[in-house]
Coordinates of N, CA and C in Angstrom, one line a residue:
M1 N -43.9 14.5 83.6 CA -42.7 13.9 83.1 C -41.4 14.7 83.5
I2 N -41.6 16.0 83.4 CA -40.4 16.9 83.8 C -40.1 16.7 85.3
L3 N -41.2 16.6 86.1 CA -41.0 16.4 87.6 C -40.3 15.1 87.8
G4 N -40.7 14.1 87.1 CA -40.1 12.8 87.2 C -38.6 12.8 87.0
F5 N -38.2 13.5 85.9 CA -36.8 13.7 85.6 C -36.0 14.4 86.7
V6 N -36.7 15.5 87.3 CA -36.0 16.2 88.3 C -35.8 15.3 89.6
I7 N -36.8 14.6 89.9 CA -36.7 13.7 91.1 C -35.6 12.6 90.8
L8 N -35.6 12.1 89.6 CA -34.5 11.1 89.3 C -33.2 11.7 89.4
Y9 N -33.0 13.0 89.0 CA -31.7 13.6 89.0 C -31.3 13.8 90.5
L10 N -32.2 14.2 91.3 CA -31.9 14.4 92.7 C -31.5 13.1 93.4
L11 N -32.2 12.1 93.1 CA -31.9 10.8 93.7 C -30.5 10.3 93.1
L12 N -30.2 10.6 91.9 CA -28.9 10.3 91.3 C -27.8 11.0 92.0
S13 N -28.1 12.3 92.3 CA -27.1 13.1 93.0 C -26.7 12.5 94.4
V14 N -27.7 12.1 95.1 CA -27.4 11.5 96.4 C -26.7 10.1 96.2
G15 N -27.1 9.4 95.2 CA -26.5 8.1 95.0 C -25.1 8.2 94.6
V16 N -24.8 9.2 93.7 CA -23.4 9.4 93.3 C -22.5 9.8 94.5
G17 N -23.1 10.6 95.4 CA -22.3 11.0 96.6 C -22.0 9.9 97.5
L18 N -23.0 9.0 97.7 CA -22.7 7.8 98.5 C -21.8 6.8 97.9
A19 N -21.9 6.7 96.6 CA -21.0 5.8 95.9 C -19.5 6.3 95.9
A20 N -19.4 7.6 95.7 CA -18.1 8.2 95.6 C -17.4 8.2 97.0
A21 N -18.2 8.1 98.1 CA -17.7 8.1 99.4 C -16.8 6.9 99.6
R22 N -16.9 5.8 98.9 CA -16.1 4.7 99.0 C -14.7 4.9 98.5
R23 N -14.5 6.0 97.7 CA -13.2 6.3 97.3 C -12.5 7.4 98.1
V24 N -13.2 7.9 99.1 CA -12.6 8.9 100.0 C -12.0 8.3 101.2
H25 N -10.7 8.4 101.3 CA -10.0 7.8 102.5 C -9.1 8.8 103.2
T26 N -8.7 9.9 102.5 CA -7.9 10.9 103.1 C -8.4 12.3 102.7
A27 N -7.8 13.3 103.4 CA -8.2 14.7 103.1 C -7.9 15.0 101.6
K28 N -6.9 14.4 101.1 CA -6.5 14.7 99.7 C -7.6 14.1 98.8
D29 N -8.1 12.9 99.1 CA -9.2 12.3 98.3 C -10.5 13.3 98.3
F30 N -10.8 13.7 99.5 CA -12.0 14.5 99.7 C -11.9 15.9 99.0
A31 N -10.7 16.6 99.2 CA -10.6 18.0 98.7 C -10.3 18.0 97.2
V32 N -9.4 17.2 96.7 CA -9.0 17.3 95.3 C -9.1 16.0 94.6
A33 N -10.0 15.1 95.0 CA -10.3 13.8 94.4 C -9.0 13.0 94.2
G34 N -8.1 13.1 95.1 CA -6.8 12.4 95.0 C -6.0 12.7 93.9
R35 N -6.2 13.9 93.3 CA -5.5 14.4 92.1 C -5.5 13.4 91.0
S36 N -6.7 12.8 90.7 CA -6.9 11.7 89.8 C -7.8 11.9 88.7
L37 N -8.4 13.1 88.5 CA -9.5 13.3 87.5 C -8.9 13.5 86.1
P38 N -9.4 12.8 85.1 CA -8.9 12.9 83.7 C -9.4 14.3 83.1
L39 N -8.8 14.6 82.0 CA -9.0 15.9 81.4 C -10.5 16.2 81.1
P40 N -11.2 15.2 80.5 CA -12.7 15.5 80.2 C -13.5 15.9 81.4
I41 N -13.2 15.2 82.5 CA -13.9 15.5 83.8 C -13.6 16.8 84.3
V42 N -12.3 17.2 84.2 CA -11.8 18.5 84.7 C -12.5 19.6 83.9
I43 N -12.5 19.4 82.6 CA -13.1 20.4 81.7 C -14.6 20.6 82.1
A44 N -15.3 19.5 82.3 CA -16.7 19.5 82.6 C -17.0 20.2 83.9
T45 N -16.1 19.9 84.9 CA -16.4 20.4 86.3 C -16.1 21.9 86.3
V46 N -15.1 22.3 85.6 CA -14.8 23.8 85.5 C -15.9 24.5 84.8
F47 N -16.4 23.9 83.7 CA -17.4 24.6 82.9 C -18.7 24.6 83.7
A48 N -19.0 23.5 84.4 CA -20.3 23.4 85.1 C -20.3 24.4 86.3
T49 N -19.1 24.6 86.9 CA -19.0 25.5 88.1 C -19.4 26.9 87.7
W50 N -19.0 27.3 86.5 CA -19.2 28.7 86.0 C -20.5 28.8 85.2
F51 N -21.1 27.6 85.0 CA -22.3 27.7 84.1 C -23.4 26.8 84.7
G52 N -23.7 27.2 86.0 CA -24.8 26.5 86.7 C -26.1 27.1 86.7
A53 N -26.9 26.9 87.7 CA -28.3 27.4 87.7 C -28.4 28.9 87.6
E54 N -27.5 29.6 88.3 CA -27.5 31.0 88.4 C -27.2 31.6 87.0
A55 N -26.3 31.0 86.2 CA -25.9 31.4 84.9 C -27.0 31.2 83.9
V56 N -27.6 30.0 84.0 CA -28.6 29.6 83.0 C -29.9 30.5 83.1
L57 N -30.3 30.7 84.3 CA -31.6 31.5 84.5 C -31.3 32.9 84.9
G58 N -30.3 33.1 85.8 CA -30.1 34.5 86.3 C -29.4 35.4 85.2
I59 N -28.3 34.9 84.6 CA -27.6 35.7 83.7 C -28.4 35.9 82.4
S60 N -29.2 34.9 82.0 CA -30.0 35.1 80.8 C -31.1 36.1 81.0
A61 N -31.6 36.2 82.2 CA -32.6 37.2 82.6 C -32.0 38.6 82.5
T62 N -30.8 38.7 83.0 CA -30.1 40.0 83.0 C -29.8 40.4 81.6
F63 N -29.5 39.5 80.7 CA -29.2 39.8 79.3 C -30.5 40.4 78.7
V64 N -31.6 39.7 79.0 CA -32.9 40.2 78.4 C -33.2 41.6 78.8
K65 N -32.8 42.0 80.1 CA -33.1 43.3 80.6 C -32.0 44.4 80.1
E66 N -30.8 44.0 80.1 CA -29.7 44.9 79.9 C -28.8 44.7 78.7
G67 N -29.0 43.6 78.1 CA -28.1 43.3 76.9 C -26.8 42.8 77.3
L68 N -25.8 42.7 76.4 CA -24.5 42.2 76.6 C -23.7 43.0 77.6
R69 N -23.9 44.3 77.7 CA -23.2 45.1 78.6 C -23.6 44.8 80.1
G70 N -24.8 44.2 80.2 CA -25.2 43.9 81.6 C -24.6 42.6 82.1
V71 N -24.0 41.8 81.2 CA -23.4 40.5 81.7 C -21.9 40.6 81.5
V72 N -21.3 41.8 81.6 CA -19.9 41.9 81.4 C -19.1 41.1 82.5
A73 N -19.7 41.1 83.7 CA -19.0 40.4 84.8 C -19.1 38.9 84.6
D74 N -20.2 38.4 84.4 CA -20.4 36.9 84.1 C -21.4 36.8 82.9
P75 N -20.9 36.2 81.8 CA -19.8 35.3 81.7 C -18.4 35.9 81.3
F76 N -18.4 37.2 80.8 CA -17.2 37.7 80.2 C -16.0 37.8 81.2
G77 N -16.3 38.4 82.3 CA -15.3 38.6 83.3 C -14.8 37.3 83.9
S78 N -15.7 36.4 84.2 CA -15.4 35.1 84.7 C -14.6 34.2 83.7
S79 N -14.9 34.4 82.4 CA -14.2 33.6 81.4 C -12.7 34.1 81.3
L80 N -12.5 35.4 81.4 CA -11.2 35.9 81.4 C -10.4 35.5 82.6
A81 N -11.1 35.3 83.8 CA -10.5 34.9 85.0 C -9.9 33.5 84.8
L82 N -10.7 32.6 84.2 CA -10.2 31.2 83.9 C -9.0 31.2 83.0
I83 N -9.0 32.1 82.0 CA -7.9 32.2 81.0 C -6.6 32.6 81.8
L84 N -6.8 33.6 82.6 CA -5.6 34.1 83.4 C -5.1 33.1 84.3
V85 N -6.0 32.3 85.0 CA -5.6 31.3 85.9 C -4.8 30.2 85.1
G86 N -5.4 29.8 84.0 CA -4.7 28.8 83.2 C -3.3 29.2 82.7
L87 N -3.2 30.5 82.3 CA -1.9 30.9 81.8 C -0.8 31.2 82.8
F88 N -1.2 31.7 84.0 CA -0.2 32.2 84.9 C -0.2 31.5 86.3
F89 N -1.3 30.9 86.7 CA -1.4 30.4 88.0 C -1.5 28.9 88.1
A90 N -2.2 28.3 87.2 CA -2.4 26.8 87.3 C -1.1 26.0 87.4
P91 N -0.2 26.2 86.5 CA 1.1 25.4 86.6 C 1.8 25.5 88.0
R92 N 1.8 26.7 88.5 CA 2.5 26.9 89.8 C 1.8 26.2 90.9
F93 N 0.5 26.4 90.9 CA -0.3 25.9 92.0 C -0.3 24.3 91.9
Y94 N -0.4 23.8 90.8 CA -0.4 22.3 90.6 C 0.9 21.7 91.1
R95 N 2.0 22.3 90.8 CA 3.3 21.8 91.3 C 3.5 21.9 92.8
M96 N 2.8 22.9 93.4 CA 3.0 23.0 94.8 C 2.3 22.0 95.7
N97 N 1.4 21.2 95.0 CA 0.8 20.0 95.7 C 0.0 20.5 96.9
L98 N -0.8 21.5 96.8 CA -1.6 22.0 98.0 C -3.0 21.5 97.9
L99 N -3.7 21.6 99.0 CA -5.1 21.2 99.0 C -6.1 22.4 98.9
T100 N -5.7 23.5 99.5 CA -6.6 24.7 99.5 C -5.8 25.9 99.2
V101 N -6.5 27.0 98.8 CA -5.9 28.3 98.6 C -5.2 28.8 99.9
G102 N -5.9 28.5 101.1 CA -5.4 28.8 102.4 C -4.0 28.3 102.6
D103 N -3.8 27.1 102.1 CA -2.5 26.4 102.3 C -1.4 27.3 101.7
F104 N -1.7 27.9 100.6 CA -0.7 28.7 99.9 C -0.4 30.0 100.8
Y105 N -1.4 30.6 101.3 CA -1.2 31.8 102.2 C -0.4 31.4 103.4
R106 N -0.7 30.2 104.0 CA 0.1 29.8 105.2 C 1.6 29.6 104.9
L107 N 1.9 29.0 103.7 CA 3.3 28.8 103.4 C 3.9 30.1 103.0
R108 N 3.2 31.0 102.3 CA 3.8 32.3 101.9 C 3.9 33.3 103.0
Y109 N 2.9 33.3 103.9 CA 3.0 34.2 105.0 C 3.0 33.5 106.4
N110 N 1.8 33.3 107.0 CA 1.7 32.6 108.3 C 0.3 32.1 108.5
R111 N 0.0 31.5 109.6 CA -1.3 30.9 109.9 C -2.4 32.0 110.0
V112 N -2.1 33.1 110.6 CA -3.1 34.2 110.7 C -3.6 34.7 109.4
V113 N -2.7 34.9 108.4 CA -3.1 35.3 107.1 C -3.9 34.2 106.4
E114 N -3.6 32.9 106.7 CA -4.3 31.8 106.1 C -5.8 31.9 106.6
V115 N -6.0 32.1 107.9 CA -7.3 32.1 108.5 C -8.1 33.3 108.0
V116 N -7.5 34.4 108.0 CA -8.2 35.6 107.5 C -8.6 35.5 106.0
C117 N -7.7 35.0 105.2 CA -8.1 34.8 103.8 C -9.1 33.7 103.6
A118 N -9.1 32.7 104.4 CA -10.1 31.6 104.3 C -11.5 32.2 104.7
V119 N -11.5 33.0 105.7 CA -12.8 33.6 106.1 C -13.3 34.5 105.0
C120 N -12.5 35.3 104.4 CA -12.9 36.2 103.4 C -13.4 35.5 102.2
I121 N -12.7 34.4 101.8 CA -13.1 33.6 100.6 C -14.5 32.9 100.9
A122 N -14.7 32.4 102.1 CA -15.9 31.8 102.5 C -17.1 32.8 102.4
M123 N -16.8 34.0 102.9 CA -17.9 35.0 102.9 C -18.2 35.5 101.5
S124 N -17.2 35.5 100.6 CA -17.5 35.9 99.2 C -18.3 34.9 98.5
Y125 N -18.4 33.7 99.0 CA -19.3 32.7 98.3 C -20.8 32.8 98.7
L126 N -21.1 33.5 99.7 CA -22.4 33.5 100.2 C -23.4 33.9 99.2
G127 N -23.2 35.0 98.5 CA -24.1 35.5 97.5 C -24.2 34.5 96.3
W128 N -23.1 34.0 95.9 CA -23.1 33.1 94.7 C -23.9 31.8 95.1
V129 N -23.6 31.2 96.3 CA -24.3 30.0 96.7 C -25.8 30.3 96.9
A130 N -26.1 31.4 97.4 CA -27.5 31.8 97.6 C -28.2 31.8 96.3
A131 N -27.6 32.4 95.3 CA -28.2 32.5 94.0 C -28.5 31.1 93.4
Q132 N -27.5 30.1 93.6 CA -27.7 28.8 93.1 C -29.0 28.1 93.8
F133 N -29.0 28.3 95.1 CA -30.1 27.7 95.9 C -31.5 28.3 95.5
K134 N -31.4 29.6 95.3 CA -32.7 30.4 95.0 C -33.2 29.8 93.6
V135 N -32.3 29.6 92.7 CA -32.8 29.1 91.4 C -33.3 27.7 91.5
F136 N -32.6 26.9 92.4 CA -33.0 25.5 92.6 C -34.4 25.5 93.2
G137 N -34.7 26.4 94.1 CA -36.0 26.5 94.7 C -37.1 26.9 93.7
L138 N -36.7 27.8 92.8 CA -37.6 28.3 91.7 C -37.9 27.1 90.8
V139 N -36.9 26.3 90.4 CA -37.1 25.2 89.5 C -38.1 24.2 90.1
L140 N -37.9 23.8 91.4 CA -38.8 22.9 92.1 C -40.2 23.5 92.2
N141 N -40.3 24.7 92.5 CA -41.6 25.4 92.6 C -42.3 25.4 91.3
T142 N -41.6 25.5 90.2 CA -42.2 25.5 88.8 C -42.6 24.2 88.4
V143 N -41.7 23.2 88.5 CA -42.1 21.8 88.0 C -43.1 21.1 88.9
T144 N -43.3 21.6 90.1 CA -44.3 21.0 91.0 C -45.6 21.8 90.9
E145 N -45.6 22.8 90.0 CA -46.8 23.7 89.9 C -47.2 24.3 91.2
G146 N -46.2 24.7 92.0 CA -46.5 25.4 93.3 C -46.7 24.5 94.5
A147 N -46.7 23.2 94.3 CA -46.9 22.3 95.4 C -45.7 22.4 96.4
V148 N -44.5 22.7 95.8 CA -43.3 22.9 96.7 C -43.0 24.4 96.6
S149 N -43.1 25.1 97.7 CA -42.8 26.5 97.7 C -41.3 26.8 97.4
Q150 N -41.0 28.0 97.0 CA -39.6 28.3 96.7 C -38.7 28.1 97.9
P151 N -39.0 28.6 99.1 CA -38.2 28.4 100.2 C -37.9 27.0 100.6
V152 N -39.0 26.2 100.5 CA -38.9 24.7 100.8 C -38.0 24.1 99.7
G153 N -38.1 24.5 98.5 CA -37.3 24.0 97.4 C -35.8 24.3 97.6
M154 N -35.5 25.5 98.2 CA -34.2 25.9 98.5 C -33.6 25.0 99.6
V155 N -34.4 24.7 100.6 CA -33.9 23.8 101.7 C -33.7 22.4 101.1
I156 N -34.5 21.9 100.3 CA -34.3 20.6 99.7 C -33.0 20.6 98.9
G157 N -32.8 21.6 98.1 CA -31.6 21.7 97.3 C -30.3 21.7 98.2
A158 N -30.4 22.5 99.3 CA -29.3 22.6 100.2 C -29.0 21.3 100.9
V159 N -30.0 20.6 101.3 CA -29.8 19.3 101.9 C -29.1 18.3 101.0
I160 N -29.6 18.2 99.8 CA -29.1 17.3 98.8 C -27.6 17.6 98.5
V161 N -27.3 18.9 98.3 CA -25.9 19.2 98.0 C -25.0 18.9 99.2
L162 N -25.5 19.2 100.4 CA -24.7 18.9 101.6 C -24.5 17.4 101.7
V163 N -25.5 16.6 101.4 CA -25.3 15.1 101.5 C -24.2 14.6 100.6
Y164 N -24.3 14.9 99.3 CA -23.4 14.3 98.3 C -22.0 14.9 98.5
T165 N -21.9 16.2 98.9 CA -20.6 16.7 99.0 C -19.9 16.3 100.3
T166 N -20.7 16.1 101.4 CA -20.2 15.6 102.6 C -19.6 14.2 102.5
F167 N -20.3 13.4 101.8 CA -19.9 12.0 101.7 C -18.8 11.8 100.6
G168 N -19.1 12.4 99.5 CA -18.2 12.1 98.3 C -17.1 13.1 98.0
G169 N -17.2 14.3 98.6 CA -16.2 15.3 98.4 C -16.1 15.7 96.9
M170 N -14.9 15.9 96.4 CA -14.7 16.4 95.1 C -15.0 15.3 94.1
F171 N -14.9 14.0 94.5 CA -15.2 12.9 93.5 C -16.7 13.0 93.1
S172 N -17.6 13.2 94.0 CA -19.0 13.3 93.7 C -19.3 14.6 93.0
V173 N -18.7 15.7 93.4 CA -18.9 17.0 92.7 C -18.5 16.9 91.2
A174 N -17.3 16.3 91.0 CA -16.8 16.2 89.6 C -17.7 15.3 88.7
I175 N -18.2 14.2 89.2 CA -19.0 13.3 88.4 C -20.4 14.0 88.1
L176 N -20.9 14.6 89.2 CA -22.2 15.3 89.0 C -22.1 16.5 88.1
D177 N -21.0 17.2 88.1 CA -20.8 18.3 87.2 C -20.7 17.8 85.8
F178 N -20.1 16.6 85.5 CA -20.1 16.1 84.2 C -21.5 15.8 83.7
V179 N -22.3 15.2 84.6 CA -23.7 14.9 84.2 C -24.5 16.2 84.0
Q180 N -24.3 17.1 84.9 CA -25.0 18.4 84.9 C -24.8 19.1 83.6
I181 N -23.5 19.2 83.2 CA -23.2 20.0 82.0 C -23.7 19.3 80.8
S182 N -23.7 18.0 80.8 CA -24.3 17.3 79.6 C -25.8 17.5 79.5
V183 N -26.5 17.5 80.6 CA -27.9 17.8 80.6 C -28.2 19.3 80.2
I184 N -27.4 20.2 80.8 CA -27.6 21.6 80.5 C -27.4 21.9 79.0
M185 N -26.3 21.4 78.4 CA -26.0 21.7 77.0 C -27.0 21.1 76.1
G186 N -27.3 19.8 76.4 CA -28.4 19.2 75.6 C -29.7 19.9 75.7
G187 N -30.1 20.3 76.9 CA -31.4 21.0 77.0 C -31.3 22.4 76.4
L188 N -30.2 23.1 76.5 CA -30.2 24.4 75.9 C -30.2 24.3 74.4
L189 N -29.5 23.4 73.8 CA -29.5 23.2 72.4 C -30.9 22.9 71.8
Y190 N -31.6 22.0 72.6 CA -32.9 21.7 72.2 C -33.9 22.9 72.3
I191 N -33.8 23.6 73.4 CA -34.6 24.8 73.6 C -34.3 25.8 72.5
A192 N -33.0 26.0 72.2 CA -32.6 27.0 71.2 C -33.2 26.7 69.8
S193 N -33.2 25.4 69.5 CA -33.7 25.0 68.2 C -35.2 25.2 68.1
V194 N -35.9 24.9 69.2 CA -37.4 25.1 69.3 C -37.8 26.5 69.2
V195 N -37.1 27.3 70.1 CA -37.4 28.8 70.1 C -37.1 29.5 68.8
S196 N -35.9 29.2 68.3 CA -35.6 29.8 67.0 C -36.5 29.4 65.9
G197 N -37.0 28.2 65.9 CA -38.0 27.8 64.9 C -39.3 28.5 65.1
L198 N -39.7 28.7 66.3 CA -41.0 29.4 66.5 C -40.8 30.9 66.1
A199 N -39.6 31.4 66.3 CA -39.4 32.9 66.0 C -39.1 33.1 64.5
G200 N -38.9 32.0 63.8 CA -38.6 32.2 62.3 C -37.2 32.0 61.9
G201 N -36.4 31.5 62.9 CA -35.0 31.3 62.6 C -34.0 32.0 63.5
V202 N -32.8 31.5 63.5 CA -31.8 32.2 64.3 C -31.5 33.6 63.9
D203 N -31.4 33.8 62.6 CA -31.1 35.2 62.1 C -32.2 36.2 62.5
V204 N -33.5 35.7 62.6 CA -34.5 36.7 63.1 C -34.3 37.0 64.5
V205 N -33.9 36.1 65.3 CA -33.7 36.3 66.8 C -32.5 37.3 66.9
I206 N -31.4 37.0 66.2 CA -30.3 37.9 66.3 C -30.6 39.3 65.8
S207 N -31.3 39.4 64.7 CA -31.7 40.7 64.2 C -32.5 41.5 65.1
H208 N -33.5 40.8 65.8 CA -34.3 41.5 66.8 C -33.5 42.0 68.0
A209 N -32.6 41.1 68.4 CA -31.8 41.5 69.6 C -30.9 42.7 69.2
A210 N -30.3 42.7 68.0 CA -29.5 43.8 67.6 C -30.3 45.1 67.5
Q211 N -31.5 45.0 66.9 CA -32.3 46.2 66.8 C -32.7 46.8 68.2
A212 N -32.9 45.9 69.1 CA -33.3 46.3 70.5 C -32.1 46.8 71.3
G213 N -30.9 46.7 70.7 CA -29.7 47.2 71.4 C -29.1 46.2 72.4
K214 N -29.6 44.9 72.3 CA -29.1 43.9 73.3 C -27.7 43.4 73.0
L215 N -27.2 43.6 71.8 CA -25.9 43.1 71.4 C -24.8 44.2 71.5
D216 N -25.2 45.4 72.1 CA -24.2 46.4 72.3 C -23.3 46.1 73.5
V217 N -22.1 45.8 73.3 CA -21.2 45.4 74.4 C -20.8 46.6 75.3
F218 N -20.5 47.7 74.8 CA -20.0 48.8 75.6 C -21.1 49.8 75.9
P219 N -21.0 50.5 77.1 CA -21.9 51.4 77.5 C -21.7 52.8 76.8
P220 N -22.6 53.7 77.0 CA -22.4 55.1 76.4 C -21.1 55.7 76.8
A221 N -20.6 56.6 76.0 CA -19.3 57.2 76.3 C -19.4 58.3 77.4
T222 N -19.8 57.9 78.6 CA -19.8 58.8 79.7 C -19.1 58.2 80.9
F223 N -18.5 59.0 81.8 CA -17.8 58.6 82.9 C -18.7 57.7 83.8
A224 N -20.0 58.2 84.1 CA -20.9 57.5 85.0 C -21.3 56.1 84.5
A225 N -21.2 55.9 83.1 CA -21.5 54.6 82.6 C -20.4 53.7 82.6
W226 N -19.2 54.2 82.3 CA -18.0 53.3 82.2 C -17.4 52.9 83.5
V227 N -17.5 53.7 84.5 CA -16.9 53.3 85.8 C -17.6 52.0 86.4
P228 N -18.9 51.9 86.5 CA -19.5 50.6 87.0 C -19.2 49.5 86.0
F229 N -19.2 49.8 84.7 CA -18.9 48.7 83.7 C -17.6 48.1 83.9
I230 N -16.5 48.9 84.0 CA -15.2 48.4 84.2 C -15.0 47.8 85.6
G231 N -15.7 48.4 86.6 CA -15.6 47.8 87.9 C -16.2 46.4 88.0
A232 N -17.3 46.2 87.4 CA -18.0 44.9 87.4 C -17.1 43.9 86.6
W233 N -16.5 44.3 85.5 CA -15.7 43.4 84.7 C -14.4 43.0 85.5
I234 N -13.7 44.0 86.0 CA -12.4 43.7 86.7 C -12.7 42.9 88.0
T235 N -13.7 43.3 88.7 CA -14.0 42.6 90.0 C -14.2 41.1 89.8
M236 N -14.9 40.7 88.7 CA -15.1 39.3 88.5 C -13.9 38.7 87.9
M237 N -13.2 39.4 87.0 CA -12.1 38.8 86.3 C -10.9 38.6 87.3
L238 N -10.6 39.5 88.1 CA -9.5 39.4 89.1 C -9.9 38.8 90.4
G239 N -11.1 39.1 90.8 CA -11.6 38.6 92.1 C -11.8 37.1 92.1
S240 N -12.0 36.5 91.0 CA -12.3 35.1 90.9 C -11.0 34.2 90.9
I241 N -9.9 34.9 90.7 CA -8.6 34.1 90.5 C -8.3 33.4 91.8
P242 N -8.3 34.0 93.0 CA -7.9 33.3 94.2 C -9.0 32.5 94.9
Q243 N -10.0 32.1 94.2 CA -11.1 31.4 94.8 C -10.9 29.9 94.9
Q244 N -11.5 29.3 95.9 CA -11.2 27.9 96.2 C -11.7 27.0 95.1
D245 N -12.9 27.3 94.5 CA -13.4 26.4 93.4 C -12.5 26.3 92.2
V246 N -11.9 27.4 91.8 CA -11.0 27.3 90.7 C -9.7 26.5 91.1
F247 N -9.2 26.9 92.2 CA -8.0 26.2 92.7 C -8.2 24.7 92.9
Q248 N -9.4 24.3 93.4 CA -9.7 22.9 93.6 C -9.8 22.1 92.3
R249 N -10.3 22.7 91.3 CA -10.4 22.0 90.1 C -9.1 21.9 89.3
I250 N -8.3 22.9 89.5 CA -6.9 22.8 88.9 C -6.1 21.6 89.5
T251 N -6.2 21.6 90.9 CA -5.3 20.6 91.6 C -6.0 19.2 91.6
S252 N -7.2 19.0 91.1 CA -7.8 17.7 91.1 C -7.4 16.9 89.8
A253 N -6.8 17.6 88.8 CA -6.4 16.9 87.6 C -5.4 15.8 87.9
N254 N -5.3 14.8 87.0 CA -4.3 13.8 87.2 C -3.0 14.1 86.6
S255 N -2.9 15.2 85.9 CA -1.6 15.7 85.4 C -1.8 17.1 84.9
W256 N -0.6 17.7 84.7 CA -0.6 19.1 84.1 C 0.0 19.1 82.7

């Protein structure tokens, strides 16, 4: 049954991409959905971008190992990045009517700076995208009980994502993000209710986590512990501000 839902979702992804392609006529349509997305879709696509496969499986595993201090970069650092973008950058970027972050660097400086920054931004995505595909491969490997290996699952995921993004651009990404976050939130709430029930209640789970030190946010009061802690936090918080995914979702809205 689970495998059937996964296959249905993959087919839906491709179908949405092909359907959204009918609305793509210009570069503006492809890159920022013609600046036509309503607020609920924008909220969903921002949330889904920062709460995808890597966050659901990867960050949760990190929390189990290291507690809250181990996830200071994501979700805490990334959440603060979105707040800073919304307060100080989003209004200005939206009014400039640009398609990419690179466009801003070209206008502010020159073409060379634009190209260099675009290359740096693309390279910075390699690890994050790889994490998404790795988890995608793990999910397919698990639901097929090993019939699909993790590397093959990663390739399947990459092909599907390329298909719907190539044809539908931001239109298909936004629609699928809305579907994705609905599925994720519904699934997590259901799992949380089942697991907490098996454990004896939410208070028992929280109490056990607190006793194990998993809810301690700050590291020990030593220089060696605080430097990487602050570094991870600031890197994610400030380094995520000039990223294309954040910029793209800001400028895809139908109004500010």
